[in-house]
XYZ file of C-alpha atoms in Angstrom:
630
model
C 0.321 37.386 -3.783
C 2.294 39.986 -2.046
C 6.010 40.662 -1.900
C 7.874 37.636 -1.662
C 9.543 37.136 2.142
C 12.276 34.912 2.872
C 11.136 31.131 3.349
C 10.270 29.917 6.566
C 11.584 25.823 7.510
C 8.375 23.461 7.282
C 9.058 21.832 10.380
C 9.844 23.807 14.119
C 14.068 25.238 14.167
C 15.519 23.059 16.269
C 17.126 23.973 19.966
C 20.204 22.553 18.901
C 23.610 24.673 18.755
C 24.609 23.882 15.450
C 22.026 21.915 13.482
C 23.361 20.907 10.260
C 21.582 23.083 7.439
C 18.837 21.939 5.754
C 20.241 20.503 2.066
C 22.481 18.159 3.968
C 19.942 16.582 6.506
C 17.747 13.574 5.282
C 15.274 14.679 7.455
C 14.963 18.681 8.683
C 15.202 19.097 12.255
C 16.282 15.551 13.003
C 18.519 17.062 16.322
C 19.842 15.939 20.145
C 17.547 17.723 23.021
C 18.665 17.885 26.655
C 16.978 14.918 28.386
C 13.555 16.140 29.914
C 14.150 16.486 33.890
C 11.629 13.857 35.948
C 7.915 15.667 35.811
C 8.899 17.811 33.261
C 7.762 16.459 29.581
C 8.843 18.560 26.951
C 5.757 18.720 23.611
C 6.717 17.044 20.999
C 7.592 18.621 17.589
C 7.767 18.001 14.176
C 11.149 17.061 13.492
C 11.557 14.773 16.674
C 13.419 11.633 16.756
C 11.916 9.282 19.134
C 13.833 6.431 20.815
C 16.435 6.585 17.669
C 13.357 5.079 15.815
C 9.900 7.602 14.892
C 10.505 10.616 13.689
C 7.647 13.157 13.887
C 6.700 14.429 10.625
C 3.397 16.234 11.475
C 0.535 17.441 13.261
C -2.786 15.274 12.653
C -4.791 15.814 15.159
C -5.876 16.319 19.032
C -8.076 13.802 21.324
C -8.977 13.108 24.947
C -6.354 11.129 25.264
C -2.856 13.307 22.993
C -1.850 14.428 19.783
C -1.453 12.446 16.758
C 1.527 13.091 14.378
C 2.099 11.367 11.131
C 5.676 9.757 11.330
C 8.097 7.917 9.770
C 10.328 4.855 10.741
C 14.310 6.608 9.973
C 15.255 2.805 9.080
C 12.607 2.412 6.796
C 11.331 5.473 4.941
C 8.401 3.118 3.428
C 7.465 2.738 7.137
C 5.258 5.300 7.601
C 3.369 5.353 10.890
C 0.899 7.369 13.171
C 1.989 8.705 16.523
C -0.169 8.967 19.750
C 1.856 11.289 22.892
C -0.343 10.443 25.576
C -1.442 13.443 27.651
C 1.454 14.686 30.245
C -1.357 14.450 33.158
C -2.440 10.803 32.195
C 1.537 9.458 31.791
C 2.270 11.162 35.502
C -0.459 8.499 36.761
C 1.353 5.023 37.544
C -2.060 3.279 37.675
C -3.066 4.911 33.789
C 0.395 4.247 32.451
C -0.337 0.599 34.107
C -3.774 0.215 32.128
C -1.776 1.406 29.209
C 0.825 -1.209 28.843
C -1.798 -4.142 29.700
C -3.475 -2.467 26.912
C -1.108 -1.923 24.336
C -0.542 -6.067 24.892
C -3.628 -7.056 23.749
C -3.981 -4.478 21.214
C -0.630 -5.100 19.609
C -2.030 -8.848 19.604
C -4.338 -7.843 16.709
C -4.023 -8.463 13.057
C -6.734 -8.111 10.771
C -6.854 -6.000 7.621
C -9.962 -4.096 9.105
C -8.297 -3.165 12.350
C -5.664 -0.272 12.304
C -2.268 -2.404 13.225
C -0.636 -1.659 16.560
C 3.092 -1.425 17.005
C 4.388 -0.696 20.249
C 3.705 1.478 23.307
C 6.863 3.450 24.638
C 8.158 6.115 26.511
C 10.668 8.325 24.958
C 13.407 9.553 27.645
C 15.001 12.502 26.439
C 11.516 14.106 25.866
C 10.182 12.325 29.034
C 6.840 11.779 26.819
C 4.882 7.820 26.525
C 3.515 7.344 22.936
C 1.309 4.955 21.559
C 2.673 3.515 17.601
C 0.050 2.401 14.753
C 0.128 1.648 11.284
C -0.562 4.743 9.058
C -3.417 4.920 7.134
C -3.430 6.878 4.150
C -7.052 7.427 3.462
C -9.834 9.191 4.535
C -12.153 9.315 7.410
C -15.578 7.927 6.854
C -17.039 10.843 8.754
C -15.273 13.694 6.440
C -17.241 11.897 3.352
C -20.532 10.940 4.431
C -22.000 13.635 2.805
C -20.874 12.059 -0.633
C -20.899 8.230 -0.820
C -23.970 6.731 -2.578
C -23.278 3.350 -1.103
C -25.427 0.452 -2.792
C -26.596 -2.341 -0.893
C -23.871 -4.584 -1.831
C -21.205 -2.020 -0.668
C -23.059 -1.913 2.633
C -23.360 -5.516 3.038
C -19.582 -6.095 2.450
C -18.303 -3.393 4.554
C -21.004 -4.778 7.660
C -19.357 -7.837 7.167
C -15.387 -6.774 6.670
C -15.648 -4.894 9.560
C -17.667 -7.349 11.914
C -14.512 -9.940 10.926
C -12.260 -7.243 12.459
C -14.197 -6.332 15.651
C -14.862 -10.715 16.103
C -10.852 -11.064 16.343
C -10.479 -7.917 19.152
C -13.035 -9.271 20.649
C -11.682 -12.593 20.464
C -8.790 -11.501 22.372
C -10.579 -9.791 24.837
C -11.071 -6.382 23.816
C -14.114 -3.974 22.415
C -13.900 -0.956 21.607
C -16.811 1.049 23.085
C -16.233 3.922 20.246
C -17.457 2.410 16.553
C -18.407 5.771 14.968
C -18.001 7.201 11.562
C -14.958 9.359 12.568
C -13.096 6.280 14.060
C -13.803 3.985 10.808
C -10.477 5.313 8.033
C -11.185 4.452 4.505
C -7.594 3.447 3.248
C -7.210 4.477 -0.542
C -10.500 6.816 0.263
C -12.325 3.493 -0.850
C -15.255 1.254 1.515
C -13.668 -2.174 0.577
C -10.577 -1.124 2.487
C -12.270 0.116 5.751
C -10.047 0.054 8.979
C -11.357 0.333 12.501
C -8.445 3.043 14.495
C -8.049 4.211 17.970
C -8.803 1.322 19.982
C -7.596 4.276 23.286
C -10.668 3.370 25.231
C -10.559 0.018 24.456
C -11.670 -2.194 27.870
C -10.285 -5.676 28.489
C -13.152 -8.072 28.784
C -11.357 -9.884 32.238
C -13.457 -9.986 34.518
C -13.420 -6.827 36.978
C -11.367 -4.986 34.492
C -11.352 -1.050 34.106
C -10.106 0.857 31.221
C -8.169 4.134 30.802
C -11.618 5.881 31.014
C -13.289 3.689 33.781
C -16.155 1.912 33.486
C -18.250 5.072 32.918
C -19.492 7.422 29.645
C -16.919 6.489 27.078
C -17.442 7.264 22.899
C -19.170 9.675 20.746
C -23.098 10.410 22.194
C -24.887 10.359 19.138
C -23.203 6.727 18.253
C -22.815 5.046 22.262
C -25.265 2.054 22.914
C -27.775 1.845 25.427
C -25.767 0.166 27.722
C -22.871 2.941 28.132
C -25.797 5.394 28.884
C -26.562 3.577 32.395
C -29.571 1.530 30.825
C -29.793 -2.017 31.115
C -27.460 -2.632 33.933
C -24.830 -0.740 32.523
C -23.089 -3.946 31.232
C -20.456 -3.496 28.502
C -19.885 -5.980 25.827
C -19.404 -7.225 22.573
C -22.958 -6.018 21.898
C -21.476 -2.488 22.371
C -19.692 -2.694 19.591
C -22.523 -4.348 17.424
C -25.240 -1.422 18.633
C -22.291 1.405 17.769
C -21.436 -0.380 14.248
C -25.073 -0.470 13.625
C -25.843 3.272 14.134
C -22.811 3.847 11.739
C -23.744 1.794 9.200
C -26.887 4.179 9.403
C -24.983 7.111 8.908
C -23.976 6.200 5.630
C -27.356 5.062 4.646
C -28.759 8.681 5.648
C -25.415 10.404 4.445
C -24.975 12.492 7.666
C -24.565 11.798 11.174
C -27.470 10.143 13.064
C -29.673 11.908 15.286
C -29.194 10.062 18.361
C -28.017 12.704 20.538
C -28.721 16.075 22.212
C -28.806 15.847 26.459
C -27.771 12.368 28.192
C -31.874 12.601 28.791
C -32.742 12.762 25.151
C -29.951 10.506 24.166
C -31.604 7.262 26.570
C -35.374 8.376 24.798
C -34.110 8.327 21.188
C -32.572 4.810 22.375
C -35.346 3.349 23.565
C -37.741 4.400 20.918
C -34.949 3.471 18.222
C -33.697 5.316 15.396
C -35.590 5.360 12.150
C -34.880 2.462 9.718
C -37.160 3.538 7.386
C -34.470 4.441 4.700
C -32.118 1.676 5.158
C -32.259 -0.812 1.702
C -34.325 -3.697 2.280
C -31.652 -6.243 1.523
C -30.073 -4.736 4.714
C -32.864 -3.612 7.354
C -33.038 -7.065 8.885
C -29.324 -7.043 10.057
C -29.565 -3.285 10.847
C -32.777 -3.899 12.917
C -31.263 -6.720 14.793
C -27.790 -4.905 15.449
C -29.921 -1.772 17.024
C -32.512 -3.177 19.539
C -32.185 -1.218 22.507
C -31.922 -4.129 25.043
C -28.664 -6.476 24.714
C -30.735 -9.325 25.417
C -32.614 -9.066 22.509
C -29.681 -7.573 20.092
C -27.212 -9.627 18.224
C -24.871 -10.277 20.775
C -21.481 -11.112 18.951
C -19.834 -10.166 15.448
C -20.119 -13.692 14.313
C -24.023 -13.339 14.695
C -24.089 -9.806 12.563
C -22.238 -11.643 9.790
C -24.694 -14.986 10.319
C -27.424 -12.771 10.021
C -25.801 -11.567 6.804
C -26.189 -14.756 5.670
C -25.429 -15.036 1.814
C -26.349 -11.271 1.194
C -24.526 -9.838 -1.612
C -25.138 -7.846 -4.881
C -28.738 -7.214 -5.632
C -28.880 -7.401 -9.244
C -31.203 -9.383 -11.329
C -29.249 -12.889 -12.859
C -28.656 -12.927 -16.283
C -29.305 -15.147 -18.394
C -25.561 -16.792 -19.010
C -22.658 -16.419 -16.469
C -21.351 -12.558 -16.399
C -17.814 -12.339 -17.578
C -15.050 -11.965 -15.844
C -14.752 -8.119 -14.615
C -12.238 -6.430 -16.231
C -9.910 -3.635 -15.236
C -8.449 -0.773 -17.249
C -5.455 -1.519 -18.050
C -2.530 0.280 -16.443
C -1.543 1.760 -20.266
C -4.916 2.860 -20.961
C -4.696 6.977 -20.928
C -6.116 9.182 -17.922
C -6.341 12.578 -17.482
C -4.435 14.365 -14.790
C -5.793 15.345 -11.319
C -5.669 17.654 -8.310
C -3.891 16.379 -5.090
C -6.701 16.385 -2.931
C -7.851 14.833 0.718
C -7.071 11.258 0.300
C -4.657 11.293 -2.705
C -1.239 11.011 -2.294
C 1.034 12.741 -5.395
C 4.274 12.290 -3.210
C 4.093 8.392 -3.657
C 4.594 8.988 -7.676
C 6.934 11.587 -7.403
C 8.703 11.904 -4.033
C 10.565 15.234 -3.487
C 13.718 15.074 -1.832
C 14.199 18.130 0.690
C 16.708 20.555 -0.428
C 17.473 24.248 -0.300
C 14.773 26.391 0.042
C 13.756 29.480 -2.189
C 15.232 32.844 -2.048
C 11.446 34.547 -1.689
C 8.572 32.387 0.067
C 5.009 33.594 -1.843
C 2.006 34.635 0.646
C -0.764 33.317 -0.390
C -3.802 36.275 1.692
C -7.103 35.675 2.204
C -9.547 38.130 0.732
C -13.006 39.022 0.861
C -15.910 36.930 -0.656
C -17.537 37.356 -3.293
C -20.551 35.499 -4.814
C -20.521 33.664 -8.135
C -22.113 36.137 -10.381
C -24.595 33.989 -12.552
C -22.487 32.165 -14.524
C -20.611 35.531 -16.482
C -17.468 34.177 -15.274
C -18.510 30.342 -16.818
C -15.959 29.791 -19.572
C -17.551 28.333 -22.650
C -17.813 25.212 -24.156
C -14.628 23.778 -25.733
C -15.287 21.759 -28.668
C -12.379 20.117 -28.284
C -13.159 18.643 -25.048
C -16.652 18.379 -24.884
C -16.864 16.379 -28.097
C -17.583 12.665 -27.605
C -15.400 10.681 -29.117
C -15.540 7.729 -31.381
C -16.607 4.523 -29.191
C -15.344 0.829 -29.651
C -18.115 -1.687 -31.074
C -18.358 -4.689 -28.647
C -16.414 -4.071 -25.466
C -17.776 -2.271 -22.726
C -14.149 -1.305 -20.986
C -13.253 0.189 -23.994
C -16.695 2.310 -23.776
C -16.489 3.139 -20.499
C -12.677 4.584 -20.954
C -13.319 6.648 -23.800
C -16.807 7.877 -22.228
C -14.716 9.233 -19.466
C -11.630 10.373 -20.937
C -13.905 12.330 -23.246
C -16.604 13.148 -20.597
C -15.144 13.872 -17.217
C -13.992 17.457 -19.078
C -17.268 18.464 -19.501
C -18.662 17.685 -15.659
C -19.434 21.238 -14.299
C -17.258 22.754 -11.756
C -14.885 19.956 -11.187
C -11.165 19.005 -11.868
C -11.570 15.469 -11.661
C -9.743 12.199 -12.824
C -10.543 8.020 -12.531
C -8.464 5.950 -10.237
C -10.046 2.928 -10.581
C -12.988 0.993 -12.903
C -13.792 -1.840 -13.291
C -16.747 -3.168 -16.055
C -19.025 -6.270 -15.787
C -20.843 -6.830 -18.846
C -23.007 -3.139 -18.403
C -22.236 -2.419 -15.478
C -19.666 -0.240 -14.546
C -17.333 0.492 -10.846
C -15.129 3.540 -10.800
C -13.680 5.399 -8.098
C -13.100 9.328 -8.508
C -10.589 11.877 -7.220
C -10.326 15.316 -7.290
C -12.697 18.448 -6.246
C -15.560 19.448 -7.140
C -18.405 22.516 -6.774
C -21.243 20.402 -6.207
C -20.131 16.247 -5.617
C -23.460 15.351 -5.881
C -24.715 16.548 -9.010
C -20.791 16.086 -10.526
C -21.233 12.001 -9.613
C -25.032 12.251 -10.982
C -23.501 13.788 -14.667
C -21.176 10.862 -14.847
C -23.892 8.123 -14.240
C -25.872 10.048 -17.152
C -22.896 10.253 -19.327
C -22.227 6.595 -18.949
C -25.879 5.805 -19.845
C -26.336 7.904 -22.523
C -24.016 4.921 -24.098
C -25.759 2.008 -22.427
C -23.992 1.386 -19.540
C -24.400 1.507 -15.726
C -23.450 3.012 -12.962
C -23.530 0.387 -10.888
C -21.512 2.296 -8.564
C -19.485 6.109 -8.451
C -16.647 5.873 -5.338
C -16.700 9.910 -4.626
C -15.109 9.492 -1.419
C -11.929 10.898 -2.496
C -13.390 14.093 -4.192
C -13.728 17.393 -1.924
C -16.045 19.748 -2.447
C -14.576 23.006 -3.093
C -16.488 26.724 -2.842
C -19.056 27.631 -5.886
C -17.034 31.106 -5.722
C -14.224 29.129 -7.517
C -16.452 26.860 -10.114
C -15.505 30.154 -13.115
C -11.987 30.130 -13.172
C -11.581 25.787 -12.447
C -14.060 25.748 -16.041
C -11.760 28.038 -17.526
C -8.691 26.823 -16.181
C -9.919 22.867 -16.906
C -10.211 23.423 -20.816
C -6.532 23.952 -21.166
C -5.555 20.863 -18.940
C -2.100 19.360 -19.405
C -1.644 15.996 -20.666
C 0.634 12.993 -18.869
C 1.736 13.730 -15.296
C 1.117 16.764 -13.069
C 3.712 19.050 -12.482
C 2.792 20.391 -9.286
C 1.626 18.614 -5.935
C 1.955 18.129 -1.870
C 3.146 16.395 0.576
C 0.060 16.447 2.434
C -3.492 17.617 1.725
C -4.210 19.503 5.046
C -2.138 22.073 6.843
C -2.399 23.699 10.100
C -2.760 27.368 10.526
C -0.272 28.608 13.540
C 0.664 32.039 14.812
C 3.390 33.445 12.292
C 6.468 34.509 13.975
C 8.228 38.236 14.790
C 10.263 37.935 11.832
C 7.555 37.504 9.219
C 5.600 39.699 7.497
C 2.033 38.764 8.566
C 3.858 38.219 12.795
C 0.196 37.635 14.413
C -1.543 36.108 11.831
C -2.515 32.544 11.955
C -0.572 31.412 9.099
C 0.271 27.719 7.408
C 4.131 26.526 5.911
C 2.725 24.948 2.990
C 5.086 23.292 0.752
C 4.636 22.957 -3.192
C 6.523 20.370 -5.426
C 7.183 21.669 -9.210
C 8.622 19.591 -11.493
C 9.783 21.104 -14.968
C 10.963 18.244 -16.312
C 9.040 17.614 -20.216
C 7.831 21.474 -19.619
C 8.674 24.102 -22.911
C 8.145 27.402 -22.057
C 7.637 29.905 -19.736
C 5.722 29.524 -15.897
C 3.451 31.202 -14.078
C 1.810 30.356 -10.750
C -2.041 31.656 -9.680
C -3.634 31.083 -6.575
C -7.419 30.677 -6.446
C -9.370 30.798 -2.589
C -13.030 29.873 -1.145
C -13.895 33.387 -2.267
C -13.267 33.138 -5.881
C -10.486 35.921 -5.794
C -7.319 34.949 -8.557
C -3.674 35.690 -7.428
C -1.189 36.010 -9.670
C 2.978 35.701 -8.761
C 4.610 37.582 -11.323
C 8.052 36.635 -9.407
C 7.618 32.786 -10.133
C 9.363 31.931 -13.273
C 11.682 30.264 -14.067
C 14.590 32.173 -13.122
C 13.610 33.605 -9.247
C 12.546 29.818 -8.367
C 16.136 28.481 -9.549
C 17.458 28.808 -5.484
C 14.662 26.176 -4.766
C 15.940 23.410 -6.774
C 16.603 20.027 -5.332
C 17.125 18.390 -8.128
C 17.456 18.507 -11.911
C 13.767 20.074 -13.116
C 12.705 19.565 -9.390
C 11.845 22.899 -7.105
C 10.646 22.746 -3.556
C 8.891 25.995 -3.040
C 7.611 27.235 0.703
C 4.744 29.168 0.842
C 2.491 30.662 3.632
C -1.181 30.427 3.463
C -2.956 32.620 5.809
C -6.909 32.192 5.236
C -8.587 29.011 6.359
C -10.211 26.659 3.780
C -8.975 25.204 0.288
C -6.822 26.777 -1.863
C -6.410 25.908 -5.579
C -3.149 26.662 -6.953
C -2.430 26.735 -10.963
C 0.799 26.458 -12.961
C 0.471 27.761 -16.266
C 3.007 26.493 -18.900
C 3.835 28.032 -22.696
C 4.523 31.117 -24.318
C 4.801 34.350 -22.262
C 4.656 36.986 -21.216
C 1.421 36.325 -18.982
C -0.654 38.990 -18.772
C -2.418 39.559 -14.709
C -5.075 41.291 -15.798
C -6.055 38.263 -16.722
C -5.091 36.351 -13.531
C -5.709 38.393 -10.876
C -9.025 39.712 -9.214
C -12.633 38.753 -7.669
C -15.230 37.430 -10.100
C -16.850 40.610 -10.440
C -13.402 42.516 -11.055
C -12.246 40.042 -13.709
C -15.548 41.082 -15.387
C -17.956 38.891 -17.495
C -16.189 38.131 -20.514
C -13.150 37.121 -18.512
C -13.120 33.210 -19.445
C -13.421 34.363 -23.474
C -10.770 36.356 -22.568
C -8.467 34.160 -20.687
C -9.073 31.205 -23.227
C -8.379 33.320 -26.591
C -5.024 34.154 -24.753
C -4.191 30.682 -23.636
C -5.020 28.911 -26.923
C -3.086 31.256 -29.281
C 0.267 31.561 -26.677
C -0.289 27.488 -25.842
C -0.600 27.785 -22.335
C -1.346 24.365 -20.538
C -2.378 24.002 -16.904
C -1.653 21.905 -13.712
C -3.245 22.406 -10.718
C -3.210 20.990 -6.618
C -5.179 21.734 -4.071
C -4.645 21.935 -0.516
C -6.854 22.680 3.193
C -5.885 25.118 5.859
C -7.045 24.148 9.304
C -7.494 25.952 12.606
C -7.524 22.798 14.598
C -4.822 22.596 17.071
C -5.058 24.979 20.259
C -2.590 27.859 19.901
């Protein structure tokens, strides 16, 4: 980390005269603009207050049809709520806006807890801008995790069915969708039983003669379109769209990775025709797959209600025992839990929200640097007997098991930081959802199933949805690092998970560089000692702040024990950041450097320094993102 800079606002300065400084706003940036003149649509920016109601919080993302920003209802901070601006081009055209408001009456018509929930379509005056309002969802997308959800049949069956109730009521009111793919499918929670179907923007109104913002042509993803949307087969658009689309998704998470269903428009209509490969798809669920994916609509299941017919009574396939299973139980709320990284799909600011206050004297840079290869396994910190130790099991109740397999065991998975957010135990078998990151998801989900069966339980199934895989370059220091863990709450999170890298301006150090504003929350409340703050990157290269301690972040408080700390991020990836706690002085030989500059002894040497000064650690970790145009 390089000489600290002054910090820079999160959100854009506002072209106001005399906005009121930052510590006495509720929310940064919240200003009058001049009214946009006719034809002349000024972007929208984070800080934005939109018809007195929405206020832009920040960037998501960028389709066909506008940008999404996260927002916030300024009545109702619980309110939270996603933004669509619709392209300048499309709102100039009467006969799109037109489509768009018969649109935005059917689809704020819907309500289902599989369907994203619609709010209102309006235009905004001063900014001279039309925006579409939904629902938030504060989750992940299904196409982000595909790689790492080991989905049992079961889980597939439900989540064919939850979301084929969804799809039956648009369609019931006269709308499909015409884009069911993995990136359009948001797992709320990061967890399959809460599946939502979003972005409805191409949906088409099933009136006879209609047309939709896209026209009746090529609209959706290639490798997930039906046959029908390709010109075969008369070209005609239904219901069974959406049942051919949700089938080839469904697929996807069978495989783990997109389907192969694209390539040219040429290829695309062969692979549809010839039809994609079943042959991994569970028994219990190749008949409804098979029927959802014929290439003809005539011969396909035409309608939702006949996907989840064809379900039938499908459920869990598991052999019946011999007496009723009991009830499944769920950890109690008092039961202990290790901390765990703020990662995609976790939220820390709902447990401890920050309130925005003055920022700190210095903002820290956190630079890229060069990468450097895991050396093999010299930087691996050794075993801690304390950690890895299993501990004493309860006789005769399989919850209590499970916990204490986990509470002992998730501290010896390899190259993770991870913690349970849900489990649930039926007789043997046990449900848990994990958080956190990890080197290698895969084989991290594959030591918990052995760890729970090395006690005679099973895995009946391991949620990794919400854990992100991080580089192998960092799996040293997060071992090292992991054995000195803090106990109760973290002390150090996000607002959000992903930031976006933007040109820094003239008056900063790095003025060029792409650059992100990231913003961390430390709270020293309960913490003895001194603090020290270490950045770790996709390269494996430590960072050490020796001007973070406790008294150059004292500017940044917002509240008793509470610091809001900017800090600008200019390499693209994830970024782990540490806060060390106990007895200083730290020394930065020990926290700075690339794995082969630390040396190979460096986790004995870190640890014998942490365990006689007490040094505990926290850690977050966020993503930098190139993905909005500059």
């Amino acid at each position: 980390m390089p000489e600290n800079a002054p910090p820079e606002p999160v959100t854009p300065e506002p072209a106001a005269p005399t906005p009121a400084p930052l510590a006495e706003t509720e929310f940064p940036g919240m200003t009058s603009f001049p009214a946009a003149t006719a034809g002349e649509p000024r972007e929208v920016r984070e800080g934005d207050v939109l018809n007195h109601l929405y206020q832009v919080r920040r960037f998501i993302a960028r389709g066909g049809m506008g940008q999404v920003f996260e927002g916030v209802n300024i009545n109702n901070e619980d309110e939270r709520v996603a933004i669509k601006v619709i392209l300048p081009h499309l709102a100039r055209d009467p006969n799109v806006l037109a489509m768009f408001r018969k649109e935005a009456r059917t689809l704020t018509r819907l309500s289902h807890s599989a369907l994203v929930q619609y709010r209102t379509l309006a235009m905004e005056p001063q900014l001279g801008v039309f925006y579409i309002v939904t629902e938030y969802i504060d989750g992940r997308n299904l196409s982000d995790v595909l790689s790492t959800i080991e989905a049992t049949p079961a889980q597939l069956i439900s989540l064919i069915r939850t979301l084929a109730e969804g799809l039956a009521v648009a369609h019931s009111l006269g709308a499909i969708h015409r884009d069911i793919s993995p990136d359009n499918i948001m797992l709320e929670s990061g967890r399959l039983d809460r599946a939502k179907v979003i972005d409805f923007g191409i949906a088409k109104d099933l009136d006879g003669g209609s047309q939709t913002i896209v026209g009746d042509g090529f609209a959706g993803k290639l490798n997930y379109v039906a046959p029908e949307q390709l010109g075969d087969f008369g070209r005609q658009v239904g219901s069974w769209t959406d049942v051919y689309s949700l089938g080839l998704t469904i697929l996807a998470l069978i495989n783990k990775r997109d389907v192969n269903m694209g390539g040219s428009l040429v290829d695309a209509v062969d692979k549809r025709r010839a039809g994609p490969d079943l042959s991994p798809v569970p028994a219990e669920v190749r008949p409804v797959l098979e029927g959802m994916l014929k290439p003809n609509p005539a011969d396909r299941l035409r309608t939702m209600e006949d996907v989840i017919a064809a379900l039938g009574d499908r459920t869990t396939i598991t052999s019946a025992p011999p007496a009723p299973p009991p009830k499944a139980a769920k950890a109690p709320k008092a039961a202990p839990k290790p901390k765990s990284p703020v990662v995609a799909g976790s939220d820390e600011d709902k447990q401890r929200k920050m309130l925005i206050g003055a920022g700190v004297a210095a903002a820290v840079v956190l630079l890229g640097g060069l990468g450097y290869a895991l050396s093999s396994g010299d930087d691996t910190a050794p075993a801690d007997a304390a950690t890895s130790a299993a501990p004493a099991l309860p006789a005769g109740d399989p919850l209590k098991t499970a916990q204490a397999v986990l509470n002992g065991g998730l501290a010896s998975v390899s190259c993770s930081w991870l913690d349970v957010s849900d489990l649930q135990v039926q007789g043997t078998d046990v449900a848990l959802a994990v958080k956190g990151v990890a080197g290698r998801p895969v084989d991290a989900q594959n030591e918990i199933g052995k760890l729970l069966s090395a006690k005679g339980l099973r895995a009946a199934s391991i949620d990794f949805s919400d854990v992100s895989q991080i580089s192998p370059n960092d799996c040293g220091p997060i071992e090292a690092f992991r054995q000195i863990r803090g106990q109760g709450a973290s002390h150090i999170s996000v607002p959000q998970v992903k930031w976006e890298l933007a040109p820094l301006p003239a008056d900063d150090a790095d003025a060029g560089k792409l650059g992100a504003p990231v913003v961390l929350n430390i709270d020293l409340n309960g913490v003895d000692g001194d603090i020290a703050v270490v950045g770790l990157e996709d390269s494996g290269e430590m960072t050490f702040e020796p001007r973070l301690d406790r008294a150059t972040i004292e500017p940044a408080k917002v509240s008793p024990g509470v610091y809001r700390l900017p800090v600008t991020t200019t390499h693209p990836g994830w970024t782990g950041v540490f806060l060390l706690y106990g007895k200083g002085p730290f020394d930065q030989s020990l926290l700075n450097g690339s794995t082969s500059t630390r040396g190979g002894n460096w986790a004995q040497r870190f640890l014998a320094e942490a365990r006689a000064k007490g040094w505990q650690a926290d850690t977050v970790w966020y993503k930098t993102v190139n993905e909005r145009p500059d």
